[in-house]
PDB file of C-alpha atoms in Angstrom:
ATOM      1  CA  MET H   1      81.140 122.327 199.239  1.00 47.00           C
ATOM      2  CA  GLU H   2      84.489 123.557 198.016  1.00 48.00           C
ATOM      3  CA  PRO H   3      84.838 126.255 200.718  1.00 48.00           C
ATOM      4  CA  LEU H   4      84.060 123.648 203.380  1.00 48.00           C
ATOM      5  CA  PHE H   5      86.691 121.311 201.902  1.00 41.00           C
ATOM      6  CA  GLY H   6      89.231 124.142 201.943  1.00 47.00           C
ATOM      7  CA  VAL H   7      88.529 124.881 205.593  1.00 39.00           C
ATOM      8  CA  VAL H   8      88.892 121.217 206.559  1.00 39.00           C
ATOM      9  CA  LEU H   9      92.123 120.907 204.569  1.00 40.00           C
ATOM     10  CA  GLY H  10      93.486 124.045 206.244  1.00 46.00           C
ATOM     11  CA  LEU H  11      92.689 122.670 209.682  1.00 42.00           C
ATOM     12  CA  ILE H  12      94.417 119.367 208.849  1.00 42.00           C
ATOM     13  CA  LEU H  13      97.536 121.164 207.635  1.00 40.00           C
ATOM     14  CA  ALA H  14      97.573 123.408 210.702  1.00 41.00           C
ATOM     15  CA  VAL H  15      97.307 120.434 213.060  1.00 41.00           C
ATOM     16  CA  ALA H  16     100.050 118.598 211.153  1.00 41.00           C
ATOM     17  CA  SER H  17     102.296 121.672 211.265  1.00 41.00           C
ATOM     18  CA  ALA H  18     101.714 122.138 214.989  1.00 42.00           C
ATOM     19  CA  ALA H  19     102.476 118.475 215.635  1.00 41.00           C
ATOM     20  CA  ARG H  20     105.672 118.759 213.614  1.00 44.00           C
ATOM     21  CA  ASP H  21     106.772 121.890 215.476  1.00 52.00           C
ATOM     22  CA  SER H  22     106.018 120.337 218.858  1.00 69.00           C
ATOM     23  CA  CYS H  23     108.245 117.365 218.068  1.00 84.00           C
ATOM     24  CA  THR H  24     111.368 118.920 219.534  1.00 85.00           C
ATOM     25  CA  CYS H  25     113.578 118.253 222.537  1.00 88.00           C
ATOM     26  CA  ALA H  26     113.285 120.880 225.273  1.00 88.00           C
ATOM     27  CA  THR H  27     116.479 119.849 227.054  1.00 90.00           C
ATOM     28  CA  ASN H  28     118.857 119.109 224.171  1.00 89.00           C
ATOM     29  CA  LYS H  29     119.470 121.170 221.042  1.00 85.00           C
ATOM     30  CA  TRP H  30     121.471 118.319 219.450  1.00 83.00           C
ATOM     31  CA  ALA H  31     118.628 115.828 219.564  1.00 86.00           C
ATOM     32  CA  VAL H  32     117.002 114.919 216.242  1.00 84.00           C
ATOM     33  CA  CYS H  33     113.275 114.308 216.666  1.00 86.00           C
ATOM     34  CA  ALA H  34     110.757 112.652 214.359  1.00 83.00           C
ATOM     35  CA  GLN H  35     107.025 112.024 214.517  1.00 82.00           C
ATOM     36  CA  ASP H  36     106.732 108.246 214.269  1.00 78.00           C
ATOM     37  CA  GLY H  37     103.016 108.039 215.000  1.00 73.00           C
ATOM     38  CA  PRO H  38      99.995 110.073 216.041  1.00 75.00           C
ATOM     39  CA  GLY H  39     101.083 112.040 219.100  1.00 77.00           C
ATOM     40  CA  ASN H  40     104.302 110.045 219.403  1.00 82.00           C
ATOM     41  CA  CYS H  41     107.569 111.996 219.070  1.00 87.00           C
ATOM     42  CA  THR H  42     110.888 110.146 219.282  1.00 87.00           C
ATOM     43  CA  CYS H  43     114.173 112.004 219.775  1.00 89.00           C
ATOM     44  CA  ARG H  44     117.650 110.581 219.349  1.00 86.00           C
ATOM     45  CA  LEU H  45     121.051 112.118 219.948  1.00 82.00           C
ATOM     46  CA  ALA H  46     123.668 112.423 217.212  1.00 71.00           C
ATOM     47  CA  GLY H  47     126.489 109.985 217.870  1.00 65.00           C
ATOM     48  CA  SER H  48     124.319 107.503 219.729  1.00 69.00           C
ATOM     49  CA  ASP H  49     121.467 105.205 218.740  1.00 68.00           C
ATOM     50  CA  GLN H  50     119.881 105.630 222.164  1.00 78.00           C
ATOM     51  CA  PRO H  51     116.594 107.523 222.484  1.00 87.00           C
ATOM     52  CA  VAL H  52     116.721 110.765 224.450  1.00 89.00           C
ATOM     53  CA  ASP H  53     114.349 111.504 227.329  1.00 90.00           C
ATOM     54  CA  CYS H  54     113.574 115.176 226.771  1.00 89.00           C
ATOM     55  CA  SER H  55     111.805 115.525 230.115  1.00 91.00           C
ATOM     56  CA  THR H  56     115.165 115.469 231.918  1.00 93.00           C
ATOM     57  CA  LEU H  57     118.866 116.138 231.308  1.00 94.00           C
ATOM     58  CA  THR H  58     120.846 114.050 228.844  1.00 92.00           C
ATOM     59  CA  SER H  59     123.793 112.187 230.317  1.00 92.00           C
ATOM     60  CA  LYS H  60     127.181 113.884 230.099  1.00 91.00           C
ATOM     61  CA  CYS H  61     128.674 110.879 228.303  1.00 90.00           C
ATOM     62  CA  PHE H  62     126.128 111.079 225.461  1.00 88.00           C
ATOM     63  CA  LEU H  63     126.605 114.864 225.235  1.00 88.00           C
ATOM     64  CA  MET H  64     130.386 114.566 224.968  1.00 86.00           C
ATOM     65  CA  LYS H  65     129.959 111.950 222.268  1.00 83.00           C
ATOM     66  CA  ALA H  66     127.630 114.232 220.315  1.00 81.00           C
ATOM     67  CA  GLU H  67     130.088 117.134 220.551  1.00 80.00           C
ATOM     68  CA  MET H  68     132.723 115.101 218.756  1.00 77.00           C
ATOM     69  CA  ILE H  69     130.601 114.916 215.592  1.00 71.00           C
ATOM     70  CA  PRO H  70     130.970 117.661 212.957  1.00 60.00           C
ATOM     71  CA  LEU H  71     128.241 120.294 213.004  1.00 49.00           C
ATOM     72  CA  LYS H  72     126.681 119.271 209.702  1.00 45.00           C
ATOM     73  CA  GLU H  73     126.337 115.712 210.976  1.00 47.00           C
ATOM     74  CA  LYS H  74     124.557 116.982 214.097  1.00 47.00           C
ATOM     75  CA  ARG H  75     121.831 118.489 211.938  1.00 42.00           C
ATOM     76  CA  LEU H  76     121.097 115.172 210.250  1.00 38.00           C
ATOM     77  CA  TRP H  77     120.694 111.793 211.893  1.00 38.00           C
ATOM     78  CA  ARG H  78     123.874 109.795 211.278  1.00 36.00           C
ATOM     79  CA  PRO H  79     123.206 106.091 210.726  1.00 33.00           C
ATOM     80  CA  PRO H  80     124.888 103.754 213.229  1.00 37.00           C
ATOM     81  CA  GLN H  81     127.143 102.289 210.543  1.00 30.00           C
ATOM     82  CA  GLY H  82     128.420 105.699 209.480  1.00 30.00           C
ATOM     83  CA  VAL H  83     132.126 106.508 209.963  1.00 24.00           C
ATOM     84  CA  SER H  84     133.535 109.959 210.584  1.00 26.00           C
ATOM     85  CA  ASP H  85     137.133 111.196 210.530  1.00 26.00           C
ATOM     86  CA  SER H  86     137.869 111.490 214.243  1.00 30.00           C
ATOM     87  CA  ASP H  87     141.660 111.123 214.343  1.00 29.00           C
ATOM     88  CA  GLY H  88     142.972 112.836 217.445  1.00 35.00           C
ATOM     89  CA  ILE H  89     139.476 113.398 218.855  1.00 40.00           C
ATOM     90  CA  TYR H  90     138.355 111.621 222.006  1.00 60.00           C
ATOM     91  CA  SER H  91     134.875 110.147 221.756  1.00 81.00           C
ATOM     92  CA  PRO H  92     133.780 108.541 225.035  1.00 88.00           C
ATOM     93  CA  ASP H  93     132.515 104.990 225.379  1.00 90.00           C
ATOM     94  CA  CYS H  94     129.082 104.977 226.999  1.00 90.00           C
ATOM     95  CA  GLU H  95     126.874 102.280 228.417  1.00 91.00           C
ATOM     96  CA  ASP H  96     123.360 101.970 226.998  1.00 89.00           C
ATOM     97  CA  SER H  97     122.118 103.849 230.068  1.00 89.00           C
ATOM     98  CA  GLY H  98     124.375 106.822 229.264  1.00 90.00           C
ATOM     99  CA  VAL H  99     126.876 106.068 232.025  1.00 93.00           C
ATOM    100  CA  PHE H 100     130.590 106.344 231.227  1.00 92.00           C
ATOM    101  CA  ARG H 101     132.490 103.111 230.898  1.00 93.00           C
ATOM    102  CA  ALA H 102     135.263 102.886 233.457  1.00 94.00           C
ATOM    103  CA  ARG H 103     137.960 102.564 230.783  1.00 94.00           C
ATOM    104  CA  GLN H 104     138.258 105.083 227.961  1.00 91.00           C
ATOM    105  CA  CYS H 105     140.612 104.850 224.972  1.00 89.00           C
ATOM    106  CA  ASN H 106     141.451 107.038 222.010  1.00 83.00           C
ATOM    107  CA  GLN H 107     142.338 106.174 218.435  1.00 76.00           C
ATOM    108  CA  SER H 108     146.006 105.483 219.263  1.00 77.00           C
ATOM    109  CA  SER H 109     145.233 102.700 221.817  1.00 83.00           C
ATOM    110  CA  THR H 110     146.000 104.986 224.738  1.00 88.00           C
ATOM    111  CA  CYS H 111     143.648 104.233 227.617  1.00 91.00           C
ATOM    112  CA  TRP H 112     142.829 105.620 231.050  1.00 91.00           C
ATOM    113  CA  CYS H 113     140.251 105.197 233.822  1.00 92.00           C
ATOM    114  CA  VAL H 114     137.527 107.760 234.501  1.00 91.00           C
ATOM    115  CA  ASN H 115     135.036 108.463 237.260  1.00 91.00           C
ATOM    116  CA  SER H 116     131.269 108.686 236.847  1.00 92.00           C
ATOM    117  CA  ALA H 117     131.697 112.306 235.674  1.00 90.00           C
ATOM    118  CA  GLY H 118     134.015 111.198 232.856  1.00 90.00           C
ATOM    119  CA  VAL H 119     137.045 112.866 234.450  1.00 89.00           C
ATOM    120  CA  ARG H 120     140.363 110.992 234.214  1.00 89.00           C
ATOM    121  CA  ARG H 121     141.486 109.550 237.537  1.00 88.00           C
ATOM    122  CA  THR H 122     144.546 107.494 236.499  1.00 89.00           C
ATOM    123  CA  GLU H 123     147.665 107.908 234.404  1.00 89.00           C
ATOM    124  CA  LYS H 124     147.302 107.068 230.730  1.00 88.00           C
ATOM    125  CA  GLY H 125     148.451 103.614 229.691  1.00 90.00           C
ATOM    126  CA  GLY H 126     148.260 101.078 226.890  1.00 89.00           C
ATOM    127  CA  SER H 127     145.331  99.037 225.645  1.00 85.00           C
ATOM    128  CA  GLY H 128     146.048  96.468 228.356  1.00 88.00           C
ATOM    129  CA  LEU H 129     145.108  98.927 231.116  1.00 90.00           C
ATOM    130  CA  SER H 130     142.431  97.476 233.401  1.00 91.00           C
ATOM    131  CA  CYS H 131     139.788  99.551 235.215  1.00 92.00           C
ATOM    132  CA  SER H 132     138.046  97.333 237.729  1.00 90.00           C
ATOM    133  CA  GLU H 133     135.130  99.674 238.503  1.00 93.00           C
ATOM    134  CA  LEU H 134     133.545 103.005 237.685  1.00 94.00           C
ATOM    135  CA  VAL H 135     134.197 105.103 240.780  1.00 92.00           C
ATOM    136  CA  ARG H 136     131.335 107.410 241.562  1.00 92.00           C
ATOM    137  CA  THR H 137     131.799 111.173 241.877  1.00 91.00           C
ATOM    138  CA  ARG H 138     130.120 111.948 245.176  1.00 90.00           C
ATOM    139  CA  TRP H 139     130.799 115.671 245.554  1.00 90.00           C
ATOM    140  CA  ILE H 140     131.126 118.448 243.019  1.00 92.00           C
ATOM    141  CA  TYR H 141     132.386 121.883 244.017  1.00 92.00           C
ATOM    142  CA  LEU H 142     131.430 124.843 241.867  1.00 92.00           C
ATOM    143  CA  GLU H 143     133.268 128.128 242.279  1.00 92.00           C
ATOM    144  CA  LEU H 144     132.106 131.079 240.244  1.00 92.00           C
ATOM    145  CA  THR H 145     132.521 134.826 240.207  1.00 91.00           C
ATOM    146  CA  HIS H 146     130.029 137.420 239.067  1.00 90.00           C
ATOM    147  CA  LYS H 147     130.393 140.927 237.751  1.00 86.00           C
ATOM    148  CA  ARG H 148     130.359 143.562 240.461  1.00 77.00           C
ATOM    149  CA  SER H 149     127.193 145.614 240.603  1.00 69.00           C
ATOM    150  CA  SER H 150     126.238 148.802 242.362  1.00 53.00           C
ATOM    151  CA  SER H 151     123.938 146.933 244.730  1.00 64.00           C
ATOM    152  CA  ALA H 152     125.284 144.235 247.023  1.00 72.00           C
ATOM    153  CA  PHE H 153     123.529 140.882 247.184  1.00 87.00           C
ATOM    154  CA  ALA H 154     122.604 139.181 250.436  1.00 90.00           C
ATOM    155  CA  LEU H 155     123.622 135.545 250.937  1.00 90.00           C
ATOM    156  CA  PRO H 156     120.051 134.254 251.518  1.00 92.00           C
ATOM    157  CA  ASP H 157     118.891 135.927 248.294  1.00 93.00           C
ATOM    158  CA  VAL H 158     121.795 134.506 246.271  1.00 93.00           C
ATOM    159  CA  ALA H 159     121.261 131.028 247.730  1.00 94.00           C
ATOM    160  CA  LYS H 160     117.533 131.169 246.981  1.00 94.00           C
ATOM    161  CA  ALA H 161     118.083 132.313 243.372  1.00 94.00           C
ATOM    162  CA  LEU H 162     120.678 129.617 242.642  1.00 95.00           C
ATOM    163  CA  THR H 163     118.607 126.884 244.297  1.00 96.00           C
ATOM    164  CA  GLN H 164     115.623 127.838 242.151  1.00 95.00           C
ATOM    165  CA  LEU H 165     117.860 127.890 239.070  1.00 95.00           C
ATOM    166  CA  PHE H 166     119.220 124.382 239.664  1.00 96.00           C
ATOM    167  CA  GLU H 167     115.768 123.032 240.487  1.00 96.00           C
ATOM    168  CA  SER H 168     113.833 124.593 237.600  1.00 93.00           C
ATOM    169  CA  ARG H 169     116.409 124.559 234.812  1.00 94.00           C
ATOM    170  CA  TYR H 170     118.460 121.459 235.614  1.00 95.00           C
ATOM    171  CA  LYS H 171     115.804 119.358 237.439  1.00 95.00           C
ATOM    172  CA  LEU H 172     118.063 118.976 240.495  1.00 96.00           C
ATOM    173  CA  HIS H 173     116.330 118.332 243.800  1.00 95.00           C
ATOM    174  CA  PRO H 174     117.358 120.917 246.431  1.00 95.00           C
ATOM    175  CA  LYS H 175     118.399 118.132 248.809  1.00 94.00           C
ATOM    176  CA  TYR H 176     121.525 117.612 246.649  1.00 95.00           C
ATOM    177  CA  ILE H 177     122.651 121.229 247.147  1.00 95.00           C
ATOM    178  CA  ALA H 178     124.651 120.757 250.326  1.00 92.00           C
ATOM    179  CA  ALA H 179     125.908 124.309 250.754  1.00 91.00           C
ATOM    180  CA  ILE H 180     126.122 127.727 249.118  1.00 93.00           C
ATOM    181  CA  LYS H 181     128.631 130.295 250.369  1.00 92.00           C
ATOM    182  CA  TYR H 182     128.946 133.865 249.161  1.00 91.00           C
ATOM    183  CA  ASP H 183     131.897 136.206 249.567  1.00 87.00           C
ATOM    184  CA  PRO H 184     131.408 138.862 246.868  1.00 87.00           C
ATOM    185  CA  PRO H 185     132.142 138.353 244.071  1.00 88.00           C
ATOM    186  CA  LEU H 186     132.941 134.666 244.788  1.00 91.00           C
ATOM    187  CA  ILE H 187     130.153 132.096 245.070  1.00 92.00           C
ATOM    188  CA  GLN H 188     130.851 128.527 246.205  1.00 93.00           C
ATOM    189  CA  ILE H 189     128.365 125.702 245.687  1.00 94.00           C
ATOM    190  CA  ARG H 190     128.723 122.120 246.885  1.00 93.00           C
ATOM    191  CA  LEU H 191     126.624 119.408 245.312  1.00 94.00           C
ATOM    192  CA  ASP H 192     126.473 116.192 247.336  1.00 92.00           C
ATOM    193  CA  GLN H 193     124.983 113.020 245.898  1.00 92.00           C
ATOM    194  CA  ASN H 194     126.184 109.904 247.672  1.00 85.00           C
ATOM    195  CA  LYS H 195     123.540 107.659 246.122  1.00 84.00           C
ATOM    196  CA  LYS H 196     121.416 108.534 243.116  1.00 85.00           C
ATOM    197  CA  PRO H 197     117.975 107.040 242.638  1.00 87.00           C
ATOM    198  CA  ARG H 198     117.153 106.151 239.064  1.00 86.00           C
ATOM    199  CA  TRP H 199     114.599 108.950 238.759  1.00 89.00           C
ATOM    200  CA  ASP H 200     116.930 111.759 239.899  1.00 93.00           C
ATOM    201  CA  VAL H 201     119.368 113.608 237.647  1.00 95.00           C
ATOM    202  CA  ASP H 202     123.089 113.083 238.193  1.00 95.00           C
ATOM    203  CA  ILE H 203     125.057 115.996 239.637  1.00 95.00           C
ATOM    204  CA  ALA H 204     127.740 115.387 236.982  1.00 94.00           C
ATOM    205  CA  ASP H 205     125.162 116.034 234.251  1.00 95.00           C
ATOM    206  CA  VAL H 206     123.923 119.134 236.097  1.00 96.00           C
ATOM    207  CA  ALA H 207     127.463 120.523 236.379  1.00 94.00           C
ATOM    208  CA  TYR H 208     128.086 119.886 232.669  1.00 93.00           C
ATOM    209  CA  TYR H 209     124.866 121.629 231.597  1.00 94.00           C
ATOM    210  CA  PHE H 210     125.680 124.545 233.899  1.00 95.00           C
ATOM    211  CA  GLU H 211     129.222 124.805 232.528  1.00 92.00           C
ATOM    212  CA  LYS H 212     127.931 124.889 228.948  1.00 91.00           C
ATOM    213  CA  ASP H 213     125.421 127.591 229.887  1.00 93.00           C
ATOM    214  CA  VAL H 214     128.079 129.774 231.519  1.00 92.00           C
ATOM    215  CA  ASN H 215     130.348 129.381 228.471  1.00 89.00           C
ATOM    216  CA  ASN H 216     127.528 130.509 226.139  1.00 89.00           C
ATOM    217  CA  ASP H 217     127.382 127.073 224.510  1.00 87.00           C
ATOM    218  CA  SER H 218     124.107 125.907 226.034  1.00 91.00           C
ATOM    219  CA  VAL H 219     122.795 122.412 225.381  1.00 90.00           C
ATOM    220  CA  PHE H 220     119.287 123.803 225.610  1.00 89.00           C
ATOM    221  CA  PRO H 221     117.652 125.328 222.502  1.00 83.00           C
ATOM    222  CA  SER H 222     119.250 128.568 221.291  1.00 71.00           C
ATOM    223  CA  ASN H 223     116.403 130.736 222.603  1.00 63.00           C
ATOM    224  CA  SER H 224     116.938 129.450 226.137  1.00 71.00           C
ATOM    225  CA  THR H 225     119.826 131.508 227.498  1.00 78.00           C
ATOM    226  CA  LEU H 226     121.000 131.408 231.089  1.00 87.00           C
ATOM    227  CA  THR H 227     119.619 134.237 233.222  1.00 86.00           C
ATOM    228  CA  VAL H 228     120.022 134.468 236.979  1.00 89.00           C
ATOM    229  CA  SER H 229     118.134 137.190 238.821  1.00 88.00           C
ATOM    230  CA  VAL H 230     118.500 138.143 242.483  1.00 90.00           C
ATOM    231  CA  ASN H 231     115.591 140.312 243.635  1.00 86.00           C
ATOM    232  CA  GLY H 232     115.204 141.668 240.125  1.00 85.00           C
ATOM    233  CA  ASP H 233     118.926 142.398 239.623  1.00 87.00           C
ATOM    234  CA  ALA H 234     120.908 140.302 237.155  1.00 87.00           C
ATOM    235  CA  LEU H 235     123.623 138.040 238.544  1.00 89.00           C
ATOM    236  CA  ALA H 236     126.095 138.042 235.647  1.00 89.00           C
ATOM    237  CA  ILE H 237     128.448 135.070 235.987  1.00 90.00           C
ATOM    238  CA  GLU H 238     131.984 135.698 234.698  1.00 88.00           C
ATOM    239  CA  LYS H 239     134.116 132.639 235.529  1.00 90.00           C
ATOM    240  CA  LEU H 240     133.448 129.085 236.653  1.00 92.00           C
ATOM    241  CA  TRP H 241     135.658 126.377 238.128  1.00 91.00           C
ATOM    242  CA  ILE H 242     134.509 122.797 238.778  1.00 91.00           C
ATOM    243  CA  TYR H 243     136.182 120.298 241.109  1.00 91.00           C
ATOM    244  CA  TYR H 244     135.230 116.618 241.371  1.00 91.00           C
ATOM    245  CA  VAL H 245     135.589 114.511 244.520  1.00 89.00           C
ATOM    246  CA  ASP H 246     135.208 110.745 244.138  1.00 89.00           C
ATOM    247  CA  GLU H 247     134.256 108.071 246.638  1.00 89.00           C
ATOM    248  CA  LYS H 248     137.823 106.772 246.303  1.00 88.00           C
ATOM    249  CA  PRO H 249     140.987 108.864 245.860  1.00 85.00           C
ATOM    250  CA  PRO H 250     142.474 109.090 242.359  1.00 85.00           C
ATOM    251  CA  GLU H 251     145.106 106.562 241.372  1.00 80.00           C
ATOM    252  CA  PHE H 252     147.714 108.745 239.752  1.00 72.00           C
ATOM    253  CA  CYS H 253     151.187 107.184 240.056  1.00 64.00           C
ATOM    254  CA  MET H 254     154.037 108.948 241.857  1.00 46.00           C
ATOM    255  CA  ARG H 255     156.174 109.549 238.778  1.00 46.00           C
ATOM    256  CA  GLN H 256     155.239 113.189 238.401  1.00 46.00           C
ATOM    257  CA  LEU H 257     155.586 113.795 242.128  1.00 44.00           C
ATOM    258  CA  ALA H 258     158.919 111.984 242.188  1.00 43.00           C
ATOM    259  CA  ALA H 259     160.133 114.054 239.257  1.00 45.00           C
ATOM    260  CA  GLY H 260     159.166 117.233 241.069  1.00 48.00           C
ATOM    261  CA  ILE H 261     160.864 116.153 244.283  1.00 51.00           C
ATOM    262  CA  SER H 262     163.985 115.113 242.337  1.00 54.00           C
ATOM    263  CA  ALA H 263     164.132 118.542 240.688  1.00 55.00           C
ATOM    264  CA  VAL H 264     163.844 120.293 244.057  1.00 55.00           C
ATOM    265  CA  VAL H 265     166.532 118.067 245.586  1.00 58.00           C
ATOM    266  CA  THR H 266     168.829 118.757 242.622  1.00 63.00           C
ATOM    267  CA  VAL H 267     168.393 122.517 243.006  1.00 63.00           C
ATOM    268  CA  VAL H 268     169.073 122.326 246.758  1.00 64.00           C
ATOM    269  CA  VAL H 269     172.205 120.186 246.268  1.00 69.00           C
ATOM    270  CA  LEU H 270     173.548 122.468 243.552  1.00 73.00           C
ATOM    271  CA  THR H 271     172.872 125.558 245.659  1.00 73.00           C
ATOM    272  CA  ALA H 272     174.597 123.991 248.682  1.00 74.00           C
ATOM    273  CA  GLY H 273     177.535 122.872 246.548  1.00 75.00           C
ATOM    274  CA  ILE H 274     178.013 126.317 245.043  1.00 84.00           C
ATOM    275  CA  GLY H 275     177.769 127.896 248.500  1.00 77.00           C
ATOM    276  CA  ILE H 276     180.416 125.550 249.933  1.00 85.00           C
ATOM    277  CA  ALA H 277     182.695 126.180 246.937  1.00 81.00           C
ATOM    278  CA  VAL H 278     182.379 129.957 247.411  1.00 81.00           C
ATOM    279  CA  LEU H 279     183.166 129.646 251.131  1.00 80.00           C
ATOM    280  CA  LEU H 280     186.239 127.503 250.415  1.00 81.00           C
ATOM    281  CA  LEU H 281     187.419 129.961 247.774  1.00 79.00           C
ATOM    282  CA  LEU H 282     187.028 132.926 250.128  1.00 79.00           C
ATOM    283  CA  ARG H 283     188.840 131.052 252.878  1.00 79.00           C
ATOM    284  CA  TRP H 284     191.709 130.176 250.498  1.00 74.00           C
ATOM    285  CA  LEU H 285     191.983 133.799 249.379  1.00 75.00           C
ATOM    286  CA  ARG H 286     192.074 135.053 252.965  1.00 74.00           C
ATOM    287  CA  THR H 287     194.734 132.445 253.902  1.00 75.00           C
ATOM    288  CA  ARG H 288     196.814 133.299 250.856  1.00 67.00           C
ATOM    289  CA  THR H 289     196.680 137.038 251.628  1.00 64.00           C
ATOM    290  CA  TYR H 290     197.628 136.416 255.277  1.00 58.00           C
ATOM    291  CA  LYS H 291     200.622 134.257 254.275  1.00 58.00           C
ATOM    292  CA  LYS H 292     201.852 136.859 251.806  1.00 56.00           C
ATOM    293  CA  PHE H 293     201.611 139.576 254.452  1.00 55.00           C
ATOM    294  CA  GLU H 294     203.417 137.348 257.003  1.00 58.00           C
ATOM    295  CA  CYS H 295     206.263 136.581 254.584  1.00 57.00           C
ATOM    296  CA  LYS H 296     206.738 140.280 253.851  1.00 56.00           C
ATOM    297  CA  GLU H 297     207.100 141.114 257.562  1.00 56.00           C
ATOM    298  CA  MET H 298     209.619 138.307 258.039  1.00 58.00           C
ATOM    299  CA  ARG H 299     211.742 139.614 255.169  1.00 58.00           C
ATOM    300  CA  GLU H 300     211.738 143.101 256.661  1.00 57.00           C
ATOM    301  CA  ILE H 301     212.904 141.737 260.030  1.00 54.00           C
ATOM    302  CA  LYS H 302     215.737 139.658 258.525  1.00 57.00           C
ATOM    303  CA  ALA H 303     217.031 142.429 256.254  1.00 55.00           C
ATOM    304  CA  PRO H 304     220.368 144.008 257.501  1.00 54.00           C
ATOM    305  CA  SER H 305     220.203 147.498 258.882  1.00 51.00           C
ATOM    306  CA  LEU H 306     221.985 150.202 256.873  1.00 46.00           C
ATOM    307  CA  GLU H 307     222.822 152.121 260.006  1.00 47.00           C
TER     308      GLU H 307
END
């Protein structure tokens, strides 16, 4: 009887351990998961009381908010009423859906407007700044370079490898990859998402996950490193640049442009003034020399002859 009881107890412990180990988030290393019922695993992100859907990407706004929390607080679930010392650190305001709020402010009551990718699109102002709408980022341009290898890659092979990467790792439907251009070692990718159905991932979230992967700070679990292979050869990415294009142009004021134009005008005026002054000085010197020479000749003519 006792051996049978030991076997049953071992099986129960093994099942419980497996259930505990399986209660993790496959798409977010910062999520804290807990088994709150038989077969029910709930994951939440540090810095937000919103549950995390681990079958898809976490919104960029929630990720940025989690990054602002000290590392030791990421490892434990911080209660909503908890307060952390975040002076000088920008923690974004997010809607319950994970979307950025159009107006963002920091601790010193400085505010600005952002697009749907969380990128500032206006000058910074006071707490009275009004942002009428959250302008959607429609296009995202990715430019990246890879390490040169002995074997050259063909454009169709590079495009196929990157399309598979974005589809399998970041859950992005290939229809949102508008173009891929390759001029070794430069690769250009354009993501186009005019309208996003609720069930599709946002290209802003995809770009953020990709950027974190390239910078060796992946949001995925630590054992899930970014690897891109083209026909069996590694495509080692070195640098990445991201450019955001919104449905409406940014609303930066003309102060910086006016300052730049004023500086250029000042330099031109000063240069012209100095040039004119130099010309006048040279002309005066030539006139003065000519007059001195003329006076000398006149004196020689008027002088009485000794003969």
